[in-house]
Amino acid sequence: MLFYTLPFFVFFIILTGLMCVLERYDYRKIVLLIASCVFYMWWNPIFILLLLFSIVLNYLVGLGLGKTDRVLWRRLLLVASLAGNFGILAFFKYANFIQDNTLVILKMLGYHPSWTTLNIILPIGISFFTFQGMSYTIDVYRHKLGICRSFLDFALFKAFFPQLVAGPIVRATLFLPQLDRPNKLCFDRRAFALFIRGLAKKVIIANNVAYFADFVFASPQLHGSLMIWLATFAFYVQIYCDFSGYSDMAIAVARMLGYHIPVNFRRPYFALSPADFWRRWHISLSTWLRDYLYIPLGGSRKGTLFTYRNLMITMLLGGLWHGASWNFVLWGGMHGVALVVHKLYVQVKEKYIGVGALDENPVYRFFCFLLCQYWILLTWIPFRVLNTNDMLFAMKKFVFFDFAVDIADKGLGEARLFSTVLILAAFYLVHTWSQFRKGLDIRLAKMPVHAAFVACVVFGFVLFFLWPSKAVPFIYFQF
Amino acid sequence: MRLAGHLKCSIRNIIKYGFIWLIICMIAGGVAAYELTTVTYMFGGLEIKRIYYIYKNLHDSTQKQPEIAVFGDSAVMNGIDCKLLTAGVAGNPVAWNLSSTGQYVSESMMITEELPDTVKTIILGVRVTLLIKTPDELSQTRAIPYKLYGFRISPDVVRPFEENGLEETVRSLNSSQFANVMEARSWVMNSVDTQVRKVLRKDLNLESATADMFYPSPYTKHVSEETLMKTANKQFRRRTADMGRINPAMRNLYDAFGEMAKKRNCRFILIVMPEQPLHKKWDDPEFYASLNKAVERFSAESKFEVWDFRELLEGNYFVDLVHPDSDGAKILTGAICEKLNRGRD
């Protein structure tokens, strides 16, 4: 069930209707939990059992951790939780990947075993809710969070539908306290404007530019550098608008229901360095990786080389989190290399030029911006093009520009080159404007009522024409 | 009482922020756009305009209606000059070129439904590709202009596609008005591409081609030898002996078109359009041997006339790999006139 489809609107109207009628907060939570289960089961009912298993496992481990102070027992309980969570993730997400790679290795060694392919279906949102569960048990283990005794509260924390299938990965420290006090439905203009922002990003921008990116990347070897550049740029915008659009809508829906979900993006395409990018992109994942992987590995406390190693491990695993493919590992590795090189550069710069030198220089900042965004663009190629030969070809054409600029016959049929360029230009205009001035959603939330009405009529008009007839699922649903 | 009070409070909360009104405004904008779609649609792309232009002319009782109707894709738009046809055929019957870019058989059949009773001869020009390959499905996007502008779609048009398992075509032809309007929204995006293409492709005569009932000829400028070879390298695939046969489904569709023409008391002629001789460099010679036999058999077995003009034009009579130039059109139209006149004798 997608946030922008008719079934969701009907579902949401029924849900909010029930929430309005129910006065007791406990009843509201029960309704919300049932609604969340329905939301999840809409995709494939059987996998609710998996979600239920994850809820029960983490809940029981949490209770167990609350009952004992013995280090050994606590460690065992934590291991049980991690094994359970990683176990379902390994089976449902990585089993095919492990099997395929094992087969390749065995063939290289001269063995030719006959295996039955498992063909496991990847349950939607599995990476998100397992990471969320692990963050709870780790926090309880570290005494950073009190245990949650209410099964209803814990189940709602795990299954809360706005963030269930594609994040943000909400931490228990943030969400569980919200369940202790009565929620208040909040149909304010801010929530509305945020939802509209997400809808515009997903439907108007991401879904429309996807046509062109799909057209070129379906067979990159038929195209020259210019088309590869444009398609990469289209995907760069598509994935941002797709994912951040979903996050905006999730935050808005949660706000309407009276809950707060933290922001997941802070205009990452204005980042000036790789580190800056990861402070702005998929914040809930990057902070998760920082708190539960990078810092436990030693962070930057054990010397320079260990810091680089930790960065690389974190980014490689972060890449693998996205999907069971070497492409995502490469993607993570490229970001890891960028972080290491940047860290090294900062150290050298601070040593020879001085701390904070050049940081305020606009020319230097612009150069940093271009370099950082160039690298980010390049990293999206392995993320998008899964076939190795196609990927290498596209990367080669991206890096070594061939100057084969023949676009006259490209604006036909499926390609939609020129309309895509127009949408990309419009996106960058609004995005840049929002970076330096207030965002359009904030303006919509604050403008006089009559002006907001006119803006909504215009938006409805534009949305009707630019809403593609082909439904494009959210990219991050596959993770 | 408390429940009612709580409910009232919640509803007041929703109304207070104007939330409902904002949604209503958005829906109003969407409804206005829906209503405007049909009107604005014709400004979308050049192909769309041409369909509308054809429809308008077929229903314009103030002008002399045609006796010969010519159908086909852009190769026919460029290859058959209906002014010359009118002048060249004995009795000077008015001939109209009703072809459009990428016109499918289903589209030709839809236009045929709208033909006035004055039409006595229907000519369908097809390229070799349209004889040997499986018929393409008519997408909803292509069907929309016909449906929005009021073309009648009778069971006679739909049946052959049903019988040949072209499900998407049947779906497109039977789609609801609501579905058509929703699909018609794509004109906004398409028009951007069409307008830019108009600026970039100076070799195309697209604008005037949309509004010409005799010789639309959108491709006017010869491409260079270098571009020709480059495009051929990219597009041509080696055709082998086993490909030199008439596709059965395609044949059924042409038969159905022939039957439709017969019902209207029209003579139906299928013309195999001239092919760029450059093809021969890529194809197996056996392909041509088997295709020649297949076309001969097709001609002998069909209930309509099949005129084979594949070898009619030299390479220099083509502007590119597909489209004859105006001199080529003169030769081809002359050959058609000659055959038509011979038939009358």
Short mmCIF file of N, CA, C and O in Angstrom, two decimals, chain A residues 346-460:
data_model
loop_
_atom_site.label_atom_id
_atom_site.label_comp_id
_atom_site.label_asym_id
_atom_site.label_seq_id
_atom_site.Cartn_x
_atom_site.Cartn_y
_atom_site.Cartn_z
N VAL A 346 41.85 16.26 5.07
CA VAL A 346 41.60 17.25 6.14
C VAL A 346 42.81 17.30 7.07
O VAL A 346 43.25 18.38 7.47
N GLN A 347 43.35 16.11 7.38
CA GLN A 347 44.53 16.07 8.27
C GLN A 347 45.71 16.82 7.65
O GLN A 347 46.37 17.63 8.31
N VAL A 348 45.95 16.57 6.37
CA VAL A 348 47.07 17.23 5.67
C VAL A 348 46.83 18.73 5.60
O VAL A 348 47.72 19.54 5.87
N LYS A 349 45.59 19.08 5.28
CA LYS A 349 45.24 20.51 5.14
C LYS A 349 45.42 21.24 6.47
O LYS A 349 45.98 22.34 6.53
N GLU A 350 44.96 20.59 7.55
CA GLU A 350 45.07 21.23 8.87
C GLU A 350 46.54 21.38 9.28
O GLU A 350 46.92 22.35 9.92
N LYS A 351 47.33 20.40 8.87
CA LYS A 351 48.75 20.44 9.25
C LYS A 351 49.50 21.54 8.51
O LYS A 351 50.28 22.27 9.09
N TYR A 352 49.22 21.65 7.22
CA TYR A 352 50.03 22.58 6.41
C TYR A 352 49.38 23.94 6.16
O TYR A 352 50.06 24.92 5.92
N ILE A 353 48.06 24.00 6.19
CA ILE A 353 47.42 25.29 5.92
C ILE A 353 46.79 25.87 7.18
O ILE A 353 46.74 27.08 7.37
N GLY A 354 46.32 25.00 8.05
CA GLY A 354 45.73 25.49 9.30
C GLY A 354 44.31 25.00 9.46
O GLY A 354 43.62 24.70 8.48
N VAL A 355 43.87 24.93 10.73
CA VAL A 355 42.52 24.43 11.03
C VAL A 355 41.48 25.42 10.50
O VAL A 355 41.55 26.61 10.75
N GLY A 356 40.56 24.92 9.76
CA GLY A 356 39.45 25.75 9.25
C GLY A 356 39.83 26.67 8.12
O GLY A 356 39.00 27.48 7.68
N ALA A 357 41.10 26.55 7.65
CA ALA A 357 41.52 27.44 6.56
C ALA A 357 40.71 27.15 5.31
O ALA A 357 40.36 26.00 5.04
N LEU A 358 40.42 28.15 4.58
CA LEU A 358 39.68 28.10 3.30
C LEU A 358 38.20 27.72 3.45
O LEU A 358 37.44 27.80 2.49
N ASP A 359 37.80 27.28 4.65
CA ASP A 359 36.44 26.75 4.81
C ASP A 359 35.36 27.76 4.49
O ASP A 359 34.24 27.39 4.13
N GLU A 360 35.66 29.02 4.63
CA GLU A 360 34.66 30.05 4.35
C GLU A 360 34.82 30.65 2.95
O GLU A 360 34.03 31.50 2.55
N ASN A 361 35.86 30.24 2.25
CA ASN A 361 36.10 30.79 0.92
C ASN A 361 35.06 30.23 -0.07
O ASN A 361 34.98 29.02 -0.28
N PRO A 362 34.26 31.12 -0.68
CA PRO A 362 33.16 30.63 -1.54
C PRO A 362 33.66 29.83 -2.75
O PRO A 362 33.02 28.86 -3.14
N VAL A 363 34.81 30.22 -3.33
CA VAL A 363 35.33 29.51 -4.50
C VAL A 363 35.75 28.09 -4.09
O VAL A 363 35.43 27.11 -4.76
N TYR A 364 36.42 28.03 -2.95
CA TYR A 364 36.86 26.73 -2.43
C TYR A 364 35.66 25.85 -2.12
O TYR A 364 35.62 24.66 -2.44
N ARG A 365 34.65 26.45 -1.50
CA ARG A 365 33.43 25.70 -1.14
C ARG A 365 32.74 25.17 -2.40
O ARG A 365 32.25 24.04 -2.41
N PHE A 366 32.70 26.02 -3.41
CA PHE A 366 32.04 25.60 -4.66
C PHE A 366 32.81 24.45 -5.31
O PHE A 366 32.21 23.49 -5.81
N PHE A 367 34.13 24.54 -5.27
CA PHE A 367 34.96 23.47 -5.81
C PHE A 367 34.71 22.15 -5.04
O PHE A 367 34.56 21.09 -5.63
N CYS A 368 34.65 22.28 -3.72
CA CYS A 368 34.38 21.10 -2.87
C CYS A 368 33.02 20.50 -3.23
O CYS A 368 32.86 19.27 -3.31
N PHE A 369 32.05 21.39 -3.43
CA PHE A 369 30.69 20.94 -3.78
C PHE A 369 30.72 20.15 -5.08
O PHE A 369 30.16 19.05 -5.16
N LEU A 370 31.39 20.70 -6.09
CA LEU A 370 31.43 20.03 -7.40
C LEU A 370 32.12 18.67 -7.30
O LEU A 370 31.63 17.67 -7.82
N LEU A 371 33.23 18.66 -6.60
CA LEU A 371 34.00 17.41 -6.48
C LEU A 371 33.20 16.34 -5.74
O LEU A 371 33.13 15.18 -6.17
N CYS A 372 32.58 16.76 -4.66
CA CYS A 372 31.80 15.82 -3.84
C CYS A 372 30.61 15.27 -4.65
O CYS A 372 30.36 14.07 -4.67
N GLN A 373 29.92 16.17 -5.34
CA GLN A 373 28.73 15.73 -6.09
C GLN A 373 29.12 14.88 -7.29
O GLN A 373 28.38 13.98 -7.68
N TYR A 374 30.29 15.17 -7.87
CA TYR A 374 30.78 14.34 -8.98
C TYR A 374 30.97 12.89 -8.50
O TYR A 374 30.54 11.94 -9.14
N TRP A 375 31.59 12.76 -7.34
CA TRP A 375 31.84 11.42 -6.79
C TRP A 375 30.52 10.72 -6.45
O TRP A 375 30.34 9.53 -6.73
N ILE A 376 29.60 11.48 -5.89
CA ILE A 376 28.30 10.88 -5.53
C ILE A 376 27.58 10.40 -6.79
O ILE A 376 27.01 9.30 -6.82
N LEU A 377 27.64 11.23 -7.82
CA LEU A 377 27.02 10.83 -9.10
C LEU A 377 27.63 9.51 -9.59
O LEU A 377 26.91 8.59 -9.97
N LEU A 378 28.95 9.44 -9.54
CA LEU A 378 29.64 8.24 -10.02
C LEU A 378 29.24 7.01 -9.21
O LEU A 378 29.05 5.93 -9.75
N THR A 379 29.07 7.20 -7.89
CA THR A 379 28.73 6.04 -7.05
C THR A 379 27.34 5.50 -7.35
O THR A 379 27.06 4.34 -7.07
N TRP A 380 26.47 6.35 -7.89
CA TRP A 380 25.11 5.86 -8.17
C TRP A 380 25.10 4.89 -9.36
O TRP A 380 24.13 4.15 -9.54
N ILE A 381 26.14 4.88 -10.17
CA ILE A 381 26.14 3.97 -11.33
C ILE A 381 26.15 2.50 -10.87
O ILE A 381 25.28 1.73 -11.28
N PRO A 382 27.10 2.07 -10.01
CA PRO A 382 27.01 0.67 -9.56
C PRO A 382 25.75 0.37 -8.78
O PRO A 382 25.28 -0.77 -8.74
N PHE A 383 25.18 1.38 -8.15
CA PHE A 383 23.94 1.19 -7.40
C PHE A 383 22.78 0.89 -8.35
O PHE A 383 21.90 0.10 -8.04
N ARG A 384 22.80 1.53 -9.52
CA ARG A 384 21.67 1.43 -10.45
C ARG A 384 21.86 0.33 -11.51
O ARG A 384 20.92 -0.38 -11.83
N VAL A 385 23.10 0.21 -12.03
CA VAL A 385 23.32 -0.73 -13.13
C VAL A 385 23.91 -2.01 -12.56
O VAL A 385 25.08 -2.06 -12.19
N LEU A 386 23.09 -3.06 -12.49
CA LEU A 386 23.53 -4.26 -11.78
C LEU A 386 24.39 -5.19 -12.66
O LEU A 386 25.24 -5.91 -12.14
N ASN A 387 24.19 -5.14 -13.97
CA ASN A 387 25.02 -5.97 -14.85
C ASN A 387 26.45 -5.43 -14.87
O ASN A 387 26.66 -4.24 -15.14
N THR A 388 27.41 -6.31 -14.61
CA THR A 388 28.80 -5.84 -14.44
C THR A 388 29.35 -5.16 -15.70
O THR A 388 29.95 -4.08 -15.60
N ASN A 389 29.14 -5.78 -16.87
CA ASN A 389 29.67 -5.18 -18.10
C ASN A 389 29.05 -3.82 -18.37
O ASN A 389 29.73 -2.86 -18.73
N ASP A 390 27.73 -3.75 -18.20
CA ASP A 390 27.03 -2.48 -18.41
C ASP A 390 27.52 -1.42 -17.43
O ASP A 390 27.71 -0.26 -17.78
N MET A 391 27.73 -1.86 -16.19
CA MET A 391 28.16 -0.93 -15.14
C MET A 391 29.54 -0.36 -15.47
O MET A 391 29.76 0.86 -15.42
N LEU A 392 30.46 -1.26 -15.86
CA LEU A 392 31.82 -0.79 -16.18
C LEU A 392 31.80 0.13 -17.39
O LEU A 392 32.50 1.15 -17.42
N PHE A 393 30.97 -0.21 -18.37
CA PHE A 393 30.86 0.63 -19.56
C PHE A 393 30.35 2.02 -19.18
O PHE A 393 30.91 3.05 -19.59
N ALA A 394 29.28 2.02 -18.36
CA ALA A 394 28.68 3.31 -17.97
C ALA A 394 29.66 4.15 -17.16
O ALA A 394 29.77 5.37 -17.37
N MET A 395 30.40 3.49 -16.28
CA MET A 395 31.37 4.24 -15.46
C MET A 395 32.49 4.80 -16.34
O MET A 395 32.95 5.92 -16.14
N LYS A 396 32.90 4.00 -17.33
CA LYS A 396 33.96 4.46 -18.24
C LYS A 396 33.48 5.68 -19.03
O LYS A 396 34.18 6.69 -19.14
N LYS A 397 32.26 5.58 -19.53
CA LYS A 397 31.71 6.70 -20.32
C LYS A 397 31.50 7.94 -19.45
O LYS A 397 31.53 9.06 -19.92
N PHE A 398 31.22 7.70 -18.17
CA PHE A 398 30.99 8.81 -17.25
C PHE A 398 32.31 9.54 -16.96
O PHE A 398 32.36 10.76 -16.97
N VAL A 399 33.35 8.76 -16.75
CA VAL A 399 34.64 9.36 -16.38
C VAL A 399 35.36 9.93 -17.62
O VAL A 399 35.85 11.05 -17.59
N PHE A 400 35.39 9.13 -18.69
CA PHE A 400 36.08 9.60 -19.91
C PHE A 400 35.02 10.05 -20.92
O PHE A 400 34.45 9.22 -21.63
N PHE A 401 34.79 11.32 -20.95
CA PHE A 401 33.72 11.87 -21.79
C PHE A 401 34.08 11.72 -23.27
O PHE A 401 35.19 12.08 -23.68
N ASP A 402 33.14 11.16 -24.07
CA ASP A 402 33.50 10.86 -25.46
C ASP A 402 33.08 11.96 -26.47
O ASP A 402 33.34 11.83 -27.66
N PHE A 403 32.42 12.96 -25.97
CA PHE A 403 32.00 14.11 -26.81
C PHE A 403 31.13 13.69 -28.00
O PHE A 403 31.09 14.38 -29.00
N ALA A 404 30.46 12.56 -27.89
CA ALA A 404 29.51 12.14 -28.93
C ALA A 404 28.16 12.77 -28.62
O ALA A 404 27.28 12.16 -28.04
N VAL A 405 28.05 14.05 -28.96
CA VAL A 405 26.86 14.80 -28.58
C VAL A 405 25.85 14.80 -29.73
O VAL A 405 25.80 15.71 -30.52
N ASP A 406 25.09 13.73 -29.81
CA ASP A 406 24.08 13.64 -30.86
C ASP A 406 22.74 13.35 -30.20
O ASP A 406 22.40 12.21 -29.91
N ILE A 407 22.00 14.41 -29.94
CA ILE A 407 20.76 14.22 -29.17
C ILE A 407 19.52 14.47 -30.01
O ILE A 407 18.41 14.36 -29.53
N ALA A 408 19.73 14.79 -31.30
CA ALA A 408 18.59 15.19 -32.12
C ALA A 408 17.50 14.14 -32.20
O ALA A 408 16.32 14.46 -32.23
N ASP A 409 17.88 12.87 -32.25
CA ASP A 409 16.84 11.84 -32.39
C ASP A 409 16.54 11.12 -31.07
O ASP A 409 15.94 10.06 -31.05
N LYS A 410 16.96 11.74 -29.97
CA LYS A 410 16.79 11.05 -28.69
C LYS A 410 15.47 11.38 -27.98
O LYS A 410 15.07 10.66 -27.09
N GLY A 411 14.83 12.45 -28.37
CA GLY A 411 13.64 12.86 -27.62
C GLY A 411 12.37 12.17 -28.06
O GLY A 411 11.30 12.74 -28.01
N LEU A 412 12.49 10.94 -28.52
CA LEU A 412 11.32 10.26 -29.05
C LEU A 412 10.92 9.09 -28.17
O LEU A 412 11.74 8.54 -27.46
N GLY A 413 9.67 8.73 -28.26
CA GLY A 413 9.18 7.51 -27.63
C GLY A 413 9.46 7.44 -26.15
O GLY A 413 9.18 8.36 -25.41
N GLU A 414 10.03 6.30 -25.75
CA GLU A 414 10.20 5.99 -24.34
C GLU A 414 11.22 6.90 -23.64
O GLU A 414 11.18 7.07 -22.44
N ALA A 415 12.15 7.46 -24.41
CA ALA A 415 13.28 8.14 -23.80
C ALA A 415 12.88 9.36 -22.98
O ALA A 415 13.32 9.54 -21.87
N ARG A 416 12.06 10.21 -23.53
CA ARG A 416 11.61 11.43 -22.85
C ARG A 416 12.79 12.28 -22.38
O ARG A 416 12.81 12.77 -21.24
N LEU A 417 13.77 12.42 -23.24
CA LEU A 417 14.98 13.15 -22.87
C LEU A 417 14.69 14.60 -22.47
O LEU A 417 15.07 15.05 -21.39
N PHE A 418 14.00 15.32 -23.33
CA PHE A 418 13.87 16.75 -23.11
C PHE A 418 12.94 17.08 -21.95
O PHE A 418 13.18 18.01 -21.19
N SER A 419 11.86 16.31 -21.81
CA SER A 419 10.97 16.56 -20.68
C SER A 419 11.68 16.22 -19.37
O SER A 419 11.47 16.88 -18.35
N THR A 420 12.56 15.21 -19.43
CA THR A 420 13.32 14.86 -18.22
C THR A 420 14.28 16.00 -17.86
O THR A 420 14.38 16.38 -16.69
N VAL A 421 14.94 16.54 -18.87
CA VAL A 421 15.88 17.65 -18.61
C VAL A 421 15.12 18.83 -18.01
O VAL A 421 15.59 19.47 -17.06
N LEU A 422 13.92 19.06 -18.51
CA LEU A 422 13.10 20.17 -17.99
C LEU A 422 12.75 19.93 -16.51
O LEU A 422 12.86 20.85 -15.68
N ILE A 423 12.37 18.71 -16.19
CA ILE A 423 12.01 18.39 -14.80
C ILE A 423 13.24 18.48 -13.90
O ILE A 423 13.17 19.02 -12.79
N LEU A 424 14.38 18.01 -14.41
CA LEU A 424 15.61 18.08 -13.60
C LEU A 424 15.97 19.54 -13.32
O LEU A 424 16.36 19.89 -12.21
N ALA A 425 15.82 20.37 -14.35
CA ALA A 425 16.14 21.79 -14.18
C ALA A 425 15.18 22.42 -13.17
O ALA A 425 15.61 23.18 -12.28
N ALA A 426 13.90 22.08 -13.27
CA ALA A 426 12.91 22.63 -12.33
C ALA A 426 13.22 22.17 -10.91
O ALA A 426 13.16 22.96 -9.96
N PHE A 427 13.61 20.90 -10.78
CA PHE A 427 13.95 20.37 -9.46
C PHE A 427 15.12 21.15 -8.87
O PHE A 427 15.08 21.59 -7.72
N TYR A 428 16.17 21.34 -9.68
CA TYR A 428 17.35 22.01 -9.14
C TYR A 428 17.08 23.45 -8.77
O TYR A 428 17.62 23.98 -7.81
N LEU A 429 16.20 24.07 -9.55
CA LEU A 429 15.83 25.45 -9.26
C LEU A 429 15.15 25.55 -7.90
O LEU A 429 15.54 26.36 -7.05
N VAL A 430 14.14 24.70 -7.69
CA VAL A 430 13.40 24.72 -6.43
C VAL A 430 14.29 24.27 -5.28
O VAL A 430 14.27 24.87 -4.19
N HIS A 431 15.11 23.26 -5.54
CA HIS A 431 15.99 22.72 -4.50
C HIS A 431 17.00 23.79 -4.06
O HIS A 431 17.23 23.97 -2.86
N THR A 432 17.59 24.49 -5.02
CA THR A 432 18.57 25.53 -4.69
C THR A 432 17.90 26.68 -3.95
O THR A 432 18.42 27.20 -2.97
N TRP A 433 16.73 27.03 -4.43
CA TRP A 433 15.98 28.11 -3.79
C TRP A 433 15.65 27.74 -2.35
O TRP A 433 15.78 28.55 -1.43
N SER A 434 15.24 26.47 -2.15
CA SER A 434 14.89 26.01 -0.80
C SER A 434 16.12 25.97 0.11
O SER A 434 16.01 26.13 1.32
N GLN A 435 17.28 25.74 -0.48
CA GLN A 435 18.52 25.67 0.31
C GLN A 435 18.86 27.04 0.89
O GLN A 435 19.29 27.15 2.03
N PHE A 436 18.65 28.07 0.09
CA PHE A 436 19.07 29.41 0.53
C PHE A 436 17.92 30.24 1.11
O PHE A 436 18.14 31.20 1.82
N ARG A 437 16.70 29.88 0.72
CA ARG A 437 15.53 30.53 1.31
C ARG A 437 14.74 29.45 2.02
O ARG A 437 15.15 28.31 2.09
N LYS A 438 13.56 29.80 2.51
CA LYS A 438 12.75 28.78 3.17
C LYS A 438 12.16 27.84 2.14
O LYS A 438 11.84 28.24 1.02
N GLY A 439 11.99 26.57 2.52
CA GLY A 439 11.42 25.58 1.62
C GLY A 439 9.99 25.92 1.23
O GLY A 439 9.29 26.63 1.96
N LEU A 440 9.54 25.39 0.10
CA LEU A 440 8.19 25.68 -0.38
C LEU A 440 7.13 25.18 0.59
O LEU A 440 6.09 25.80 0.75
N ASP A 441 7.44 24.04 1.23
CA ASP A 441 6.45 23.48 2.17
C ASP A 441 6.26 24.40 3.37
O ASP A 441 5.13 24.58 3.84
N ILE A 442 7.35 25.01 3.83
CA ILE A 442 7.23 25.92 4.97
C ILE A 442 6.44 27.16 4.56
O ILE A 442 5.60 27.66 5.30
N ARG A 443 6.69 27.61 3.34
CA ARG A 443 5.93 28.76 2.84
C ARG A 443 4.45 28.44 2.74
O ARG A 443 3.60 29.25 3.09
N LEU A 444 4.17 27.22 2.24
CA LEU A 444 2.77 26.81 2.10
C LEU A 444 2.11 26.74 3.47
O LEU A 444 0.94 27.13 3.63
N ALA A 445 2.87 26.26 4.46
CA ALA A 445 2.31 26.13 5.81
C ALA A 445 2.03 27.48 6.44
O ALA A 445 1.13 27.61 7.27
N LYS A 446 2.80 28.48 6.02
CA LYS A 446 2.67 29.78 6.69
C LYS A 446 1.90 30.82 5.90
O LYS A 446 1.60 31.90 6.40
N MET A 447 1.60 30.54 4.65
CA MET A 447 0.96 31.57 3.83
C MET A 447 -0.49 31.78 4.25
O MET A 447 -1.09 30.90 4.88
N PRO A 448 -1.07 32.95 3.94
CA PRO A 448 -2.47 33.20 4.30
C PRO A 448 -3.39 32.12 3.70
O PRO A 448 -3.08 31.57 2.64
N VAL A 449 -4.51 31.91 4.37
CA VAL A 449 -5.39 30.79 3.99
C VAL A 449 -5.82 30.87 2.52
O VAL A 449 -5.73 29.88 1.79
N HIS A 450 -6.24 32.07 2.07
CA HIS A 450 -6.74 32.17 0.69
C HIS A 450 -5.63 31.86 -0.31
O HIS A 450 -5.86 31.21 -1.34
N ALA A 451 -4.40 32.29 0.01
CA ALA A 451 -3.27 31.99 -0.89
C ALA A 451 -2.96 30.50 -0.89
O ALA A 451 -2.63 29.92 -1.93
N ALA A 452 -3.09 29.87 0.28
CA ALA A 452 -2.85 28.43 0.38
C ALA A 452 -3.89 27.67 -0.46
O ALA A 452 -3.56 26.67 -1.11
N PHE A 453 -5.14 28.17 -0.44
CA PHE A 453 -6.19 27.52 -1.24
C PHE A 453 -5.83 27.58 -2.73
O PHE A 453 -5.93 26.59 -3.45
N VAL A 454 -5.41 28.75 -3.17
CA VAL A 454 -5.04 28.92 -4.59
C VAL A 454 -3.86 28.01 -4.93
O VAL A 454 -3.86 27.32 -5.96
N ALA A 455 -2.86 27.99 -4.02
CA ALA A 455 -1.68 27.14 -4.25
C ALA A 455 -2.09 25.68 -4.38
O ALA A 455 -1.55 24.94 -5.21
N CYS A 456 -3.06 25.27 -3.56
CA CYS A 456 -3.50 23.86 -3.61
C CYS A 456 -4.25 23.55 -4.90
O CYS A 456 -4.10 22.45 -5.45
N VAL A 457 -5.03 24.51 -5.38
CA VAL A 457 -5.73 24.29 -6.66
C VAL A 457 -4.68 24.12 -7.76
O VAL A 457 -4.76 23.19 -8.58
N VAL A 458 -3.70 25.00 -7.77
CA VAL A 458 -2.64 24.93 -8.80
C VAL A 458 -1.89 23.60 -8.67
O VAL A 458 -1.61 22.92 -9.67
N PHE A 459 -1.59 23.22 -7.42
CA PHE A 459 -0.85 21.98 -7.22
C PHE A 459 -1.66 20.78 -7.71
O PHE A 459 -1.13 19.87 -8.36
N GLY A 460 -2.95 20.78 -7.39
CA GLY A 460 -3.82 19.70 -7.85
C GLY A 460 -3.83 19.61 -9.37
O GLY A 460 -3.79 18.53 -9.95
#
